[in-house]
Coordinates of N, CA and C in Angstrom, one line a residue:
E11 N 71.1 -19.4 58.6 CA 72.3 -19.6 60.0 C 72.1 -20.7 60.1
S12 N 73.1 -21.3 61.0 CA 73.0 -22.6 61.6 C 72.1 -22.3 63.1
G13 N 71.3 -23.1 63.3 CA 70.6 -22.7 64.5 C 69.4 -22.3 64.7
S14 N 68.9 -21.6 63.0 CA 67.9 -20.6 62.8 C 66.4 -21.6 62.6
T15 N 65.6 -21.4 62.8 CA 64.1 -22.0 62.7 C 63.3 -21.3 61.6
N16 N 62.8 -22.3 60.3 CA 62.3 -21.4 59.2 C 60.4 -21.9 60.0
M17 N 59.7 -20.5 59.7 CA 58.6 -20.9 60.0 C 57.6 -20.8 58.7
L18 N 56.6 -21.9 58.4 CA 55.6 -21.8 57.6 C 54.2 -21.8 58.0
T19 N 53.7 -20.2 57.4 CA 52.1 -20.3 58.1 C 51.3 -20.1 57.0
E20 N 50.0 -21.1 57.3 CA 49.1 -21.4 56.2 C 48.4 -20.1 56.2
W21 N 47.5 -19.9 54.7 CA 47.0 -18.8 54.7 C 45.7 -19.4 54.0
G22 N 44.7 -19.2 54.3 CA 43.4 -19.4 53.6 C 43.1 -18.1 52.4
L23 N 42.4 -19.0 50.8 CA 42.1 -17.7 50.6 C 40.9 -17.5 49.9
D24 N 39.7 -16.8 50.2 CA 38.6 -17.2 49.7 C 38.1 -16.0 48.7
I25 N 37.9 -16.6 47.8 CA 37.7 -16.1 46.4 C 35.8 -16.4 46.0
S26 N 35.3 -15.0 46.2 CA 33.7 -15.0 46.0 C 33.5 -14.0 45.2
G27 N 32.1 -14.2 44.7 CA 31.7 -12.8 44.1 C 30.0 -13.0 43.4
A28 N 29.6 -12.3 42.6 CA 28.4 -12.9 41.8 C 28.2 -13.3 40.5
A29 N 27.4 -14.0 40.0 CA 28.0 -14.6 38.8 C 26.9 -13.7 37.7
S30 N 27.5 -14.0 36.5 CA 27.0 -13.7 35.1 C 25.8 -14.4 34.6
P31 N 24.3 -14.0 34.8 CA 23.5 -15.2 33.8 C 23.9 -14.9 32.6
T32 N 23.4 -16.1 31.4 CA 23.2 -16.1 30.5 C 21.8 -15.6 29.8
L33 N 21.4 -14.6 29.1 CA 20.5 -14.4 28.4 C 20.5 -15.1 27.3
A34 N 18.9 -15.9 27.2 CA 18.6 -16.2 25.9 C 17.7 -15.4 25.6
W35 N 17.7 -15.2 24.4 CA 16.5 -14.2 23.2 C 16.8 -14.5 22.1
T36 N 15.9 -15.2 20.7 CA 16.4 -15.1 19.6 C 15.3 -14.0 18.8
N37 N 15.8 -14.0 17.6 CA 15.1 -12.9 16.7 C 13.7 -13.2 16.8
P38 N 12.7 -12.4 16.9 CA 11.4 -12.4 16.7 C 10.8 -12.4 15.7
A39 N 10.0 -13.5 15.4 CA 9.3 -13.5 13.9 C 9.0 -12.1 13.3
P40 N 9.1 -11.6 11.9 CA 8.0 -10.4 11.2 C 7.0 -10.5 12.0
I41 N 6.7 -9.0 12.3 CA 5.4 -8.6 12.2 C 4.8 -7.8 11.4
T42 N 3.2 -7.5 11.7 CA 2.9 -6.2 10.5 C 2.3 -5.3 11.4
Y43 N 2.7 -4.1 11.0 CA 2.2 -3.0 11.7 C 0.9 -3.0 12.3
G44 N 1.0 -2.3 13.2 CA -0.2 -2.7 14.2 C -0.5 -3.7 15.0
T45 N 0.7 -4.5 14.9 CA 0.8 -5.9 15.7 C 1.3 -5.5 17.4
A46 N 0.5 -5.4 18.7 CA 0.9 -4.7 19.6 C 2.3 -6.0 20.0
L47 N 3.5 -5.4 20.6 CA 4.7 -6.3 21.3 C 3.8 -7.1 22.5
S48 N 4.2 -8.5 22.6 CA 3.4 -9.6 23.5 C 4.7 -10.3 24.2
G49 N 3.8 -11.2 24.9 CA 5.1 -12.6 25.0 C 6.0 -13.1 23.9
T50 N 4.6 -12.9 22.9 CA 5.4 -13.8 21.8 C 6.6 -13.2 21.0
Q51 N 6.5 -12.0 21.3 CA 8.2 -11.3 20.8 C 8.9 -11.5 22.0
L52 N 8.6 -10.8 23.3 CA 9.5 -10.3 24.4 C 9.5 -11.8 25.3
N53 N 10.2 -12.4 25.1 CA 10.2 -13.7 25.9 C 11.8 -14.0 25.9
A54 N 12.5 -13.3 26.5 CA 13.9 -13.6 26.9 C 13.9 -14.6 28.1
S55 N 15.1 -15.3 28.6 CA 15.4 -16.1 29.4 C 16.8 -16.0 30.2
A56 N 16.5 -16.0 31.6 CA 17.9 -16.0 31.9 C 18.3 -17.2 32.7
T57 N 19.8 -18.1 32.2 CA 20.0 -19.1 33.2 C 21.3 -18.6 33.5
Y58 N 21.9 -19.6 34.3 CA 23.2 -19.9 35.1 C 23.3 -21.9 35.2
N59 N 24.3 -22.2 34.2 CA 24.7 -23.6 34.8 C 23.6 -24.2 34.1
L60 N 22.9 -24.0 32.9 CA 21.2 -24.6 33.0 C 20.4 -24.6 33.6
T61 N 20.3 -23.7 34.3 CA 19.3 -23.5 35.7 C 18.9 -22.0 35.6
N62 N 17.7 -22.0 35.7 CA 16.8 -20.9 35.4 C 17.2 -19.5 36.4
V63 N 17.3 -18.4 36.5 CA 17.9 -17.5 37.2 C 16.5 -16.5 37.2
P64 N 15.7 -16.5 38.6 CA 14.9 -15.5 39.0 C 15.0 -14.2 38.9
G65 N 14.1 -13.3 38.3 CA 14.4 -12.2 38.2 C 13.4 -11.6 37.4
T66 N 13.6 -10.2 37.1 CA 12.7 -9.3 36.5 C 13.1 -8.9 35.2
F67 N 12.8 -9.3 34.1 CA 12.9 -8.9 32.5 C 12.3 -7.4 32.0
T68 N 13.2 -6.3 32.0 CA 12.4 -5.2 31.6 C 12.8 -4.4 30.4
Y69 N 12.0 -5.0 29.2 CA 12.0 -4.3 27.6 C 12.6 -2.7 27.4
S70 N 12.9 -2.6 26.3 CA 13.2 -1.1 26.1 C 11.7 -0.8 25.2
S71 N 11.3 -1.4 24.7 CA 9.7 -1.3 24.0 C 8.8 -2.3 24.6
P72 N 8.3 -2.2 25.6 CA 7.4 -3.0 26.6 C 6.0 -3.7 25.8
A73 N 5.6 -4.2 26.6 CA 4.6 -5.4 26.0 C 3.4 -4.3 25.6
G74 N 2.6 -4.4 24.3 CA 1.7 -3.6 24.2 C 1.9 -2.2 23.4
T75 N 3.7 -2.5 23.0 CA 3.9 -1.0 22.3 C 3.6 -1.6 20.9
V76 N 3.6 -0.7 20.0 CA 2.9 -0.9 18.4 C 4.3 -0.2 17.4
L77 N 5.2 -1.3 16.9 CA 6.0 -0.6 16.2 C 5.8 0.0 15.0
S78 N 7.0 1.5 14.9 CA 6.5 1.4 13.6 C 7.0 0.5 12.2
A79 N 6.3 0.8 11.1 CA 7.0 -0.4 10.4 C 8.7 0.0 9.8
G80 N 9.4 -1.3 9.5 CA 10.8 -0.8 9.2 C 11.3 -2.5 9.6
N81 N 12.7 -2.3 8.9 CA 13.4 -3.8 9.2 C 14.2 -3.4 10.3
N82 N 15.0 -4.8 10.5 CA 16.3 -4.6 11.8 C 16.0 -3.6 13.0
Q83 N 14.6 -3.7 13.6 CA 14.6 -2.4 14.5 C 15.4 -3.2 16.0
T84 N 15.7 -2.7 16.7 CA 16.6 -2.9 17.8 C 15.1 -3.2 19.3
L85 N 15.7 -4.2 20.1 CA 14.8 -4.6 20.7 C 15.6 -4.7 21.8
S86 N 15.7 -4.2 23.3 CA 16.6 -4.5 24.0 C 15.8 -4.9 25.5
V87 N 16.4 -6.0 26.4 CA 16.1 -6.1 27.7 C 17.1 -5.9 28.4
T88 N 16.6 -5.5 30.2 CA 17.8 -5.6 31.0 C 16.8 -6.6 31.9
F89 N 17.9 -7.6 32.1 CA 17.4 -8.4 33.7 C 18.1 -8.2 34.5
T90 N 17.2 -7.9 35.5 CA 17.7 -7.4 37.1 C 17.4 -9.1 37.9
P91 N 18.4 -9.5 38.3 CA 18.3 -11.0 39.7 C 17.8 -10.5 40.5
S92 N 16.9 -11.6 40.8 CA 15.9 -11.8 42.4 C 17.5 -11.4 43.6
D93 N 18.3 -12.6 43.3 CA 19.1 -12.7 44.1 C 20.5 -11.7 43.5
T94 N 20.6 -10.2 44.0 CA 21.8 -9.1 43.5 C 22.8 -10.1 44.2
N95 N 23.0 -10.5 45.3 CA 24.4 -11.2 46.1 C 24.9 -12.2 45.3
S96 N 23.9 -13.0 44.4 CA 24.5 -14.3 43.6 C 24.5 -13.8 41.9
F97 N 23.9 -13.1 41.8 CA 23.9 -13.1 40.3 C 24.2 -11.4 39.7
L98 N 24.5 -11.1 38.6 CA 25.0 -9.6 38.3 C 23.7 -9.5 37.3
P99 N 23.2 -8.0 37.1 CA 22.5 -8.0 35.9 C 22.8 -8.0 34.7
A100 N 22.0 -8.2 34.0 CA 22.4 -8.8 32.3 C 21.7 -8.1 31.1
T101 N 21.9 -7.3 30.0 CA 21.3 -7.0 28.9 C 21.5 -7.6 27.6
T102 N 20.6 -7.7 26.9 CA 21.0 -8.4 25.6 C 19.8 -7.5 24.1
N103 N 20.2 -7.9 23.3 CA 18.9 -7.3 22.4 C 19.0 -8.3 21.0
V104 N 17.8 -7.8 20.4 CA 17.6 -8.6 19.0 C 17.0 -7.8 17.8
T105 N 16.6 -7.9 17.3 CA 15.9 -7.3 15.9 C 14.6 -7.8 15.4
I106 N 14.1 -7.1 15.1 CA 12.8 -7.5 14.1 C 12.0 -6.6 13.1
N107 N 11.6 -7.4 12.5 CA 11.0 -6.7 11.1 C 9.3 -6.4 11.3
V108 N 8.9 -5.2 10.8 CA 8.0 -4.7 10.9 C 7.6 -4.5 9.6
S109 N 6.5 -5.1 8.8 CA 6.2 -4.9 7.7 C 5.0 -4.0 7.4
P110 N 4.9 -3.2 6.4 CA 3.3 -2.1 6.6 C 2.6 -3.1 6.4
A111 N 1.2 -2.0 7.0 CA 0.2 -3.1 7.1 C -0.7 -2.9 5.5
G112 N -1.5 -3.3 5.2 CA -2.3 -3.2 3.6 C -3.3 -2.8 3.7
V113 N -3.5 -1.4 3.0 CA -4.9 -0.6 3.3 C -5.8 -0.9 1.5
T114 N -6.9 -0.7 1.6 CA -7.5 -0.5 0.5 C -8.8 0.7 0.7
I115 N -8.9 0.9 -0.6 CA -10.1 2.0 -0.7 C -11.2 1.6 -0.7
A116 N -11.8 1.7 0.7 CA -13.3 1.4 0.9 C -14.4 2.3 0.2
S117 N -14.3 3.0 -0.2 CA -15.3 3.8 -0.9 C -14.6 5.3 -1.5
G118 N -15.3 6.0 -1.9 CA -14.6 7.5 -2.3 C -14.1 8.0 -3.4
I119 N -14.3 6.8 -4.4 CA -13.3 7.3 -5.8 C -14.0 6.4 -6.8
A120 N -14.1 7.0 -8.0 CA -14.8 6.6 -9.5 C -14.3 7.0 -10.4
A121 N -14.6 6.5 -11.4 CA -13.9 6.7 -12.5 C -15.2 7.4 -13.5
N122 N -14.4 8.6 -14.1 CA -15.7 9.5 -14.8 C -15.8 8.8 -16.3
N123 N -17.2 9.2 -16.7 CA -17.4 9.1 -17.5 C -16.9 10.2 -18.7
R124 N -16.5 9.8 -20.2 CA -16.3 10.8 -21.2 C -16.2 10.6 -22.3
A125 N -16.2 11.5 -23.3 CA -16.5 11.3 -24.6 C -15.4 10.9 -25.4
Y126 N -15.7 10.1 -26.6 CA -14.3 9.1 -27.0 C -13.6 10.1 -27.6
D127 N -12.5 10.1 -27.4 CA -11.1 10.5 -28.0 C -9.8 10.1 -28.7
A128 N -10.3 8.6 -29.0 CA -9.3 7.5 -29.6 C -8.6 7.0 -28.4
T129 N -8.4 7.5 -27.2 CA -7.3 7.1 -26.5 C -7.8 6.4 -25.2
T130 N -7.5 5.4 -24.6 CA -7.9 4.9 -23.2 C -7.4 5.9 -21.8
T131 N -7.1 6.6 -22.4 CA -7.0 7.8 -21.1 C -8.1 8.0 -20.1
A132 N -7.8 7.9 -18.7 CA -9.5 7.7 -18.0 C -9.0 9.0 -17.0
T133 N -9.9 9.0 -16.2 CA -9.7 10.1 -15.2 C -10.4 9.3 -13.8
L134 N -10.1 9.9 -12.7 CA -11.0 10.0 -11.8 C -11.5 11.1 -10.6
T135 N -12.5 10.9 -9.7 CA -13.2 11.7 -8.7 C -12.8 11.0 -7.6
S136 N -12.3 12.0 -6.7 CA -12.4 11.4 -5.4 C -13.2 11.9 -4.6
N137 N -13.6 11.8 -3.9 CA -14.6 12.5 -2.7 C -14.9 11.6 -1.1
S138 N -14.6 12.2 -0.1 CA -14.5 12.0 0.9 C -14.4 10.2 1.0
V139 N -12.7 10.2 0.6 CA -12.6 8.7 0.7 C -12.3 8.1 1.6
V140 N -12.9 6.8 1.9 CA -12.7 6.2 3.1 C -11.7 4.9 3.0
L141 N -10.4 4.5 3.8 CA -9.3 3.8 3.6 C -9.7 2.9 4.6
A142 N -9.5 1.4 4.2 CA -10.3 0.4 5.0 C -8.5 -0.1 5.5
G143 N -8.5 -0.6 6.8 CA -7.2 -1.4 6.8 C -6.8 -0.4 8.1
L144 N -6.8 0.7 8.4 CA -5.8 1.7 9.3 C -6.0 1.4 10.3
V145 N -5.0 1.6 11.5 CA -5.1 1.2 12.6 C -5.9 2.5 13.5
P146 N -6.2 1.5 14.4 CA -7.3 3.0 15.1 C -6.2 3.8 15.7
G147 N -6.5 5.1 15.4 CA -5.5 6.0 16.0 C -4.9 6.6 15.0
D148 N -4.9 6.2 13.3 CA -4.3 6.8 12.3 C -5.3 7.5 11.0
T149 N -6.2 7.4 11.5 CA -7.3 7.8 10.5 C -7.1 9.5 10.0
A150 N -6.7 10.1 11.3 CA -6.4 11.6 10.8 C -5.1 11.6 10.2
N151 N -4.3 10.7 10.2 CA -2.6 10.5 9.7 C -2.1 9.9 8.8
V152 N -3.4 9.6 8.0 CA -3.5 8.7 6.7 C -4.2 9.1 5.5
K153 N -4.1 9.4 4.2 CA -4.8 9.9 3.7 C -4.8 9.4 2.6
L154 N -5.3 9.4 1.4 CA -5.3 9.5 -0.2 C -4.9 10.5 -0.6
S155 N -3.7 10.3 -1.8 CA -3.3 11.5 -2.5 C -3.3 11.2 -4.2
T156 N -4.1 11.7 -4.9 CA -4.3 11.5 -6.2 C -3.3 12.2 -7.1
N157 N -2.1 12.4 -6.7 CA -1.3 12.9 -7.3 C -0.4 12.4 -8.2
G158 N -0.1 12.2 -9.4 CA 0.7 10.9 -10.4 C 0.1 10.1 -10.6
Y159 N -1.3 9.8 -10.2 CA -2.0 8.7 -10.8 C -2.0 8.3 -12.6
T160 N -2.4 7.3 -12.5 CA -2.8 6.6 -14.0 C -3.8 6.1 -14.1
A161 N -4.5 6.3 -15.4 CA -5.8 5.8 -15.1 C -6.1 5.2 -16.5
N162 N -6.3 4.2 -16.7 CA -6.9 3.6 -18.2 C -8.2 2.8 -18.7
F163 N -9.0 2.9 -19.2 CA -9.8 2.3 -20.0 C -9.6 1.2 -20.5
A164 N -10.4 -0.4 -20.9 CA -9.6 -1.4 -21.1 C -9.8 -1.0 -22.4
S165 N -10.4 -0.8 -23.2 CA -10.8 -0.5 -24.6 C -11.1 1.3 -25.0
A166 N -10.3 1.9 -25.9 CA -10.8 3.1 -26.4 C -12.3 3.6 -27.3
S167 N -12.7 2.3 -27.8 CA -13.7 2.7 -28.2 C -15.2 2.9 -27.4
A168 N -16.2 3.3 -28.0 CA -17.4 3.7 -26.9 C -17.8 2.7 -26.7
G169 N -18.6 2.9 -25.4 CA -19.1 1.7 -24.6 C -19.5 2.0 -23.6
T170 N -20.6 1.1 -22.5 CA -20.9 1.4 -21.5 C -19.9 0.5 -20.5
G171 N -19.9 0.9 -19.3 CA -19.3 -0.2 -17.9 C -18.1 -0.8 -18.4
I172 N -17.5 0.0 -19.1 CA -16.2 -0.2 -19.6 C -14.6 -0.5 -18.2
G173 N -14.2 -1.5 -18.3 CA -13.0 -1.5 -17.5 C -12.0 -0.4 -16.6
V174 N -11.4 0.1 -15.7 CA -10.5 0.9 -15.5 C -9.5 0.5 -14.8
T175 N -8.5 0.5 -15.0 CA -7.7 0.1 -14.5 C -6.7 1.5 -13.6
V176 N -6.4 1.3 -12.9 CA -5.4 2.4 -11.9 C -3.9 1.9 -11.2
S177 N -3.4 2.8 -11.5 CA -2.0 2.9 -10.5 C -1.7 4.1 -10.3
G178 N -0.3 4.1 -9.3 CA -0.2 5.7 -8.7 C -0.8 6.5 -7.9
L179 N -1.6 5.8 -7.2 CA -2.5 6.5 -6.1 C -1.5 5.9 -5.2
T180 N -1.3 7.2 -4.3 CA -0.5 6.9 -3.4 C -1.3 7.2 -1.9
L181 N -0.2 7.1 -0.7 CA -0.8 7.6 0.6 C 0.0 8.5 1.1
T182 N -0.5 9.7 2.1 CA 0.1 11.1 2.3 C -0.2 10.7 4.2
G183 N 0.2 11.4 4.6 CA 0.3 11.8 6.0 C 1.5 11.3 7.0
S184 N 1.2 11.4 8.0 CA 2.5 11.3 9.1 C 2.8 9.7 9.1
A185 N 1.5 8.9 9.2 CA 1.9 7.5 9.6 C 1.7 6.8 8.1
A186 N 2.0 7.4 7.1 CA 1.8 6.7 6.1 C 2.5 5.2 5.5
A187 N 3.9 6.0 6.2 CA 4.7 5.1 5.8 C 4.7 3.7 6.2
N188 N 3.5 3.7 7.2 CA 3.4 2.6 7.9 C 2.3 1.5 7.1
Y189 N 2.2 1.6 5.6 CA 1.2 1.1 5.0 C 1.4 1.1 3.7
T190 N 0.6 0.3 3.2 CA 0.7 -0.4 1.5 C -0.4 -0.1 0.9
L191 N -0.7 0.5 0.1 CA -1.6 1.0 -0.5 C -2.3 -0.5 -1.7
T192 N -3.3 -1.3 -1.8 CA -3.7 -1.9 -2.6 C -4.7 -1.1 -4.2
Q193 N -4.4 -0.7 -5.1 CA -5.0 0.2 -6.2 C -6.3 -0.1 -6.3
P194 N -7.0 0.7 -6.3 CA -8.7 0.2 -6.6 C -9.1 -0.9 -7.9
A195 N -9.9 -2.0 -7.9 CA -10.3 -2.6 -8.9 C -11.5 -3.0 -8.8
G196 N -12.2 -2.9 -9.8 CA -13.7 -3.0 -10.6 C -14.1 -1.6 -10.8
L197 N -13.6 -0.7 -10.8 CA -13.9 0.5 -11.6 C -14.5 0.6 -12.8
T198 N -15.6 1.2 -13.2 CA -16.0 1.2 -14.7 C -16.7 2.2 -15.2
A199 N -16.5 2.9 -16.1 CA -17.0 4.1 -17.0 C -17.6 3.8 -17.7
N200 N -17.9 5.0 -18.5 CA -18.6 5.3 -20.0 C -17.9 6.0 -20.9
I201 N -17.9 5.4 -22.1 CA -17.2 6.4 -23.1 C -18.3 6.4 -24.2
T202 N -18.8 7.5 -24.3 CA -20.0 7.9 -24.9 C -19.3 8.4 -26.5
A203 N -19.9 8.0 -27.6 CA -19.9 8.4 -28.9 C -19.4 9.9 -29.0
A204 N -18.5 10.2 -29.7 CA -18.3 11.8 -30.4 C -19.1 12.2 -31.4
G205 N -19.5 13.3 -31.3 CA -20.0 13.9 -32.7 C -19.9 14.2 -33.6
V206 N -20.6 13.8 -34.8 CA -20.1 14.2 -35.8 C -20.9 14.9 -36.8
T207 N -20.7 16.1 -37.6 CA -21.6 16.5 -38.5 C -21.2 16.7 -39.9
I208 N -22.1 16.5 -41.3 CA -21.7 16.3 -42.6 C -21.3 18.4 -43.0
S209 N -20.1 18.3 -42.8 CA -19.3 19.6 -43.6 C -20.2 20.3 -45.0
S210 N -19.9 18.9 -45.9 CA -20.0 19.1 -47.5 C -19.7 17.8 -48.1
G211 N -20.4 18.2 -49.1 CA -20.8 17.1 -49.9 C -22.1 16.2 -50.3
I212 N -23.0 16.7 -49.6 CA -24.4 16.2 -49.5 C -25.3 17.0 -50.1
A213 N -26.6 16.9 -51.1 CA -26.9 17.7 -51.3 C -28.5 17.2 -51.6
A214 N -29.4 17.7 -51.6 CA -30.7 17.3 -51.6 C -31.2 17.2 -53.3
N215 N -32.0 16.3 -54.1 CA -32.1 16.5 -55.3 C -33.7 17.2 -55.8
N216 N -33.5 17.7 -56.7 CA -35.1 18.2 -57.3 C -35.7 17.2 -57.8
K217 N -37.1 17.2 -58.1 CA -37.5 16.1 -58.7 C -38.9 16.8 -59.2
V218 N -39.7 16.2 -59.9 CA -41.6 16.7 -60.5 C -42.1 15.9 -59.5
Y219 N -43.0 17.1 -59.7 CA -44.1 16.9 -58.5 C -44.7 15.3 -58.8
D220 N -44.7 14.5 -57.4 CA -45.4 13.8 -57.7 C -46.4 13.4 -56.4
T221 N -47.2 14.2 -56.0 CA -47.7 14.5 -55.0 C -47.7 13.5 -53.4
T222 N -46.2 13.4 -53.6 CA -45.7 12.8 -52.0 C -44.5 14.0 -51.6
T223 N -44.0 13.7 -50.3 CA -42.9 14.4 -50.0 C -41.5 13.7 -50.0
T224 N -41.7 12.6 -50.7 CA -40.1 12.0 -50.4 C -39.5 12.7 -51.5
A225 N -37.8 12.7 -50.9 CA -36.7 13.2 -51.4 C -35.8 12.3 -51.5
T226 N -34.8 12.4 -52.7 CA -33.4 11.6 -52.6 C -32.2 12.6 -52.2
L227 N -31.7 12.2 -51.9 CA -29.8 12.8 -51.9 C -28.9 12.5 -52.6
T228 N -28.1 13.1 -53.0 CA -26.8 12.7 -53.6 C -25.6 13.3 -52.6
S229 N -24.5 12.0 -52.7 CA -23.6 12.4 -51.8 C -22.3 12.4 -53.0
N230 N -21.2 13.3 -52.7 CA -20.3 13.2 -53.3 C -19.0 13.9 -52.6
S231 N -17.8 13.1 -52.2 CA -17.0 13.6 -51.5 C -17.5 14.0 -50.2
V232 N -17.8 13.3 -49.4 CA -18.4 14.1 -47.8 C -17.5 13.9 -47.3
V233 N -17.4 15.0 -46.7 CA -16.3 15.8 -45.2 C -17.1 15.6 -44.0
L234 N -16.6 15.0 -43.2 CA -17.2 14.8 -42.1 C -16.5 15.8 -41.0
A235 N -17.0 16.3 -40.4 CA -16.6 17.6 -39.0 C -16.6 16.8 -37.7
G236 N -15.4 16.8 -36.9 CA -15.3 16.3 -35.9 C -14.9 15.0 -35.8
V237 N -14.7 14.3 -36.7 CA -13.7 13.1 -36.7 C -12.3 13.0 -36.4
L238 N -11.8 12.3 -35.4 CA -10.6 12.3 -35.1 C -9.2 12.1 -36.3
S239 N -8.6 13.0 -36.2 CA -7.0 12.9 -37.0 C -6.8 11.3 -37.4
G240 N -6.8 10.6 -36.4 CA -6.6 9.0 -36.7 C -7.6 8.0 -37.2
D241 N -8.8 8.8 -37.1 CA -10.0 8.0 -37.6 C -10.6 8.4 -38.7
T242 N -9.9 9.1 -39.9 CA -10.8 9.5 -41.0 C -10.8 8.6 -42.1
A243 N -10.0 7.6 -41.9 CA -9.7 6.6 -42.9 C -11.2 5.5 -42.7
N244 N -11.2 5.4 -41.4 CA -12.0 4.5 -40.9 C -13.2 5.1 -40.2
V245 N -13.7 6.3 -41.0 CA -15.0 6.7 -40.7 C -15.5 7.5 -41.9
K246 N -17.0 6.8 -42.6 CA -17.2 7.2 -44.0 C -18.7 7.2 -43.3
L247 N -19.4 8.3 -44.6 CA -20.7 8.4 -44.5 C -21.4 7.0 -45.2
S248 N -22.5 6.8 -45.0 CA -23.5 5.5 -45.5 C -24.8 6.2 -45.7
T249 N -24.9 6.3 -47.1 CA -26.3 6.3 -47.5 C -27.5 5.6 -47.5
N250 N -27.0 4.4 -46.6 CA -27.9 3.1 -47.1 C -29.3 3.0 -45.9
G251 N -30.3 3.1 -46.6 CA -31.4 3.1 -45.7 C -31.7 4.4 -45.1
Y252 N -31.1 5.6 -45.8 CA -31.5 7.0 -45.5 C -33.4 7.2 -45.8
T253 N -33.7 8.1 -45.2 CA -35.3 8.8 -45.6 C -34.9 10.1 -45.5
A254 N -35.9 10.7 -46.5 CA -35.5 12.3 -46.8 C -36.7 12.4 -47.0
N255 N -37.4 13.2 -46.3 CA -38.7 14.2 -47.3 C -38.8 15.9 -47.7
F256 N -39.1 16.1 -48.4 CA -39.7 17.4 -48.6 C -40.6 18.4 -47.6

């Protein structure tokens, strides 16, 4: 309106608040079960505008933790800034792979001797088995299981010190999943010859008195008892070099 006066008032606007820092933490390299978490894995950092922000890092799995074996396990961290007026807390996470630890059989298992049976099948005896490579604290929770194993001689023939290979031995117990078992090597055992008798086909010959006890034999269609069915064509009686006496 005519004669009126417009008044402009200047207002000041103050915008302030705490900033969110940036957390940097890359996925740690894989570790083996039994390796305790340390600064090698727990090494997150906080920055703002490329400047380190002081504060405290609290990890969900703190230093000294031994993780179970398994892949893609989540590790989390919460950052609490020292200056809570200027910076906000922040969280992030990474994943880590933990591979099973290797275990070997130090003692307590042996291959058994047996008689020849035309096969390479072998058996084992286990007694007070000692496992090498267990993490301290797991000895009561990891045991050897012989259920379902397979063992074989290197040769089916009779002999001594024949090598025996083994597969299928496993681990049992609440901590067994944290380990992988190396099958035993270097086992040996003996295969003794099977006993055979002559059931028929051989006889001693009559003779005229000659002041000696020397005797002779006649063999005809000799039948051997105790020869395995697959060996009948490959086992025959030899009379070369025999000695017989009245």
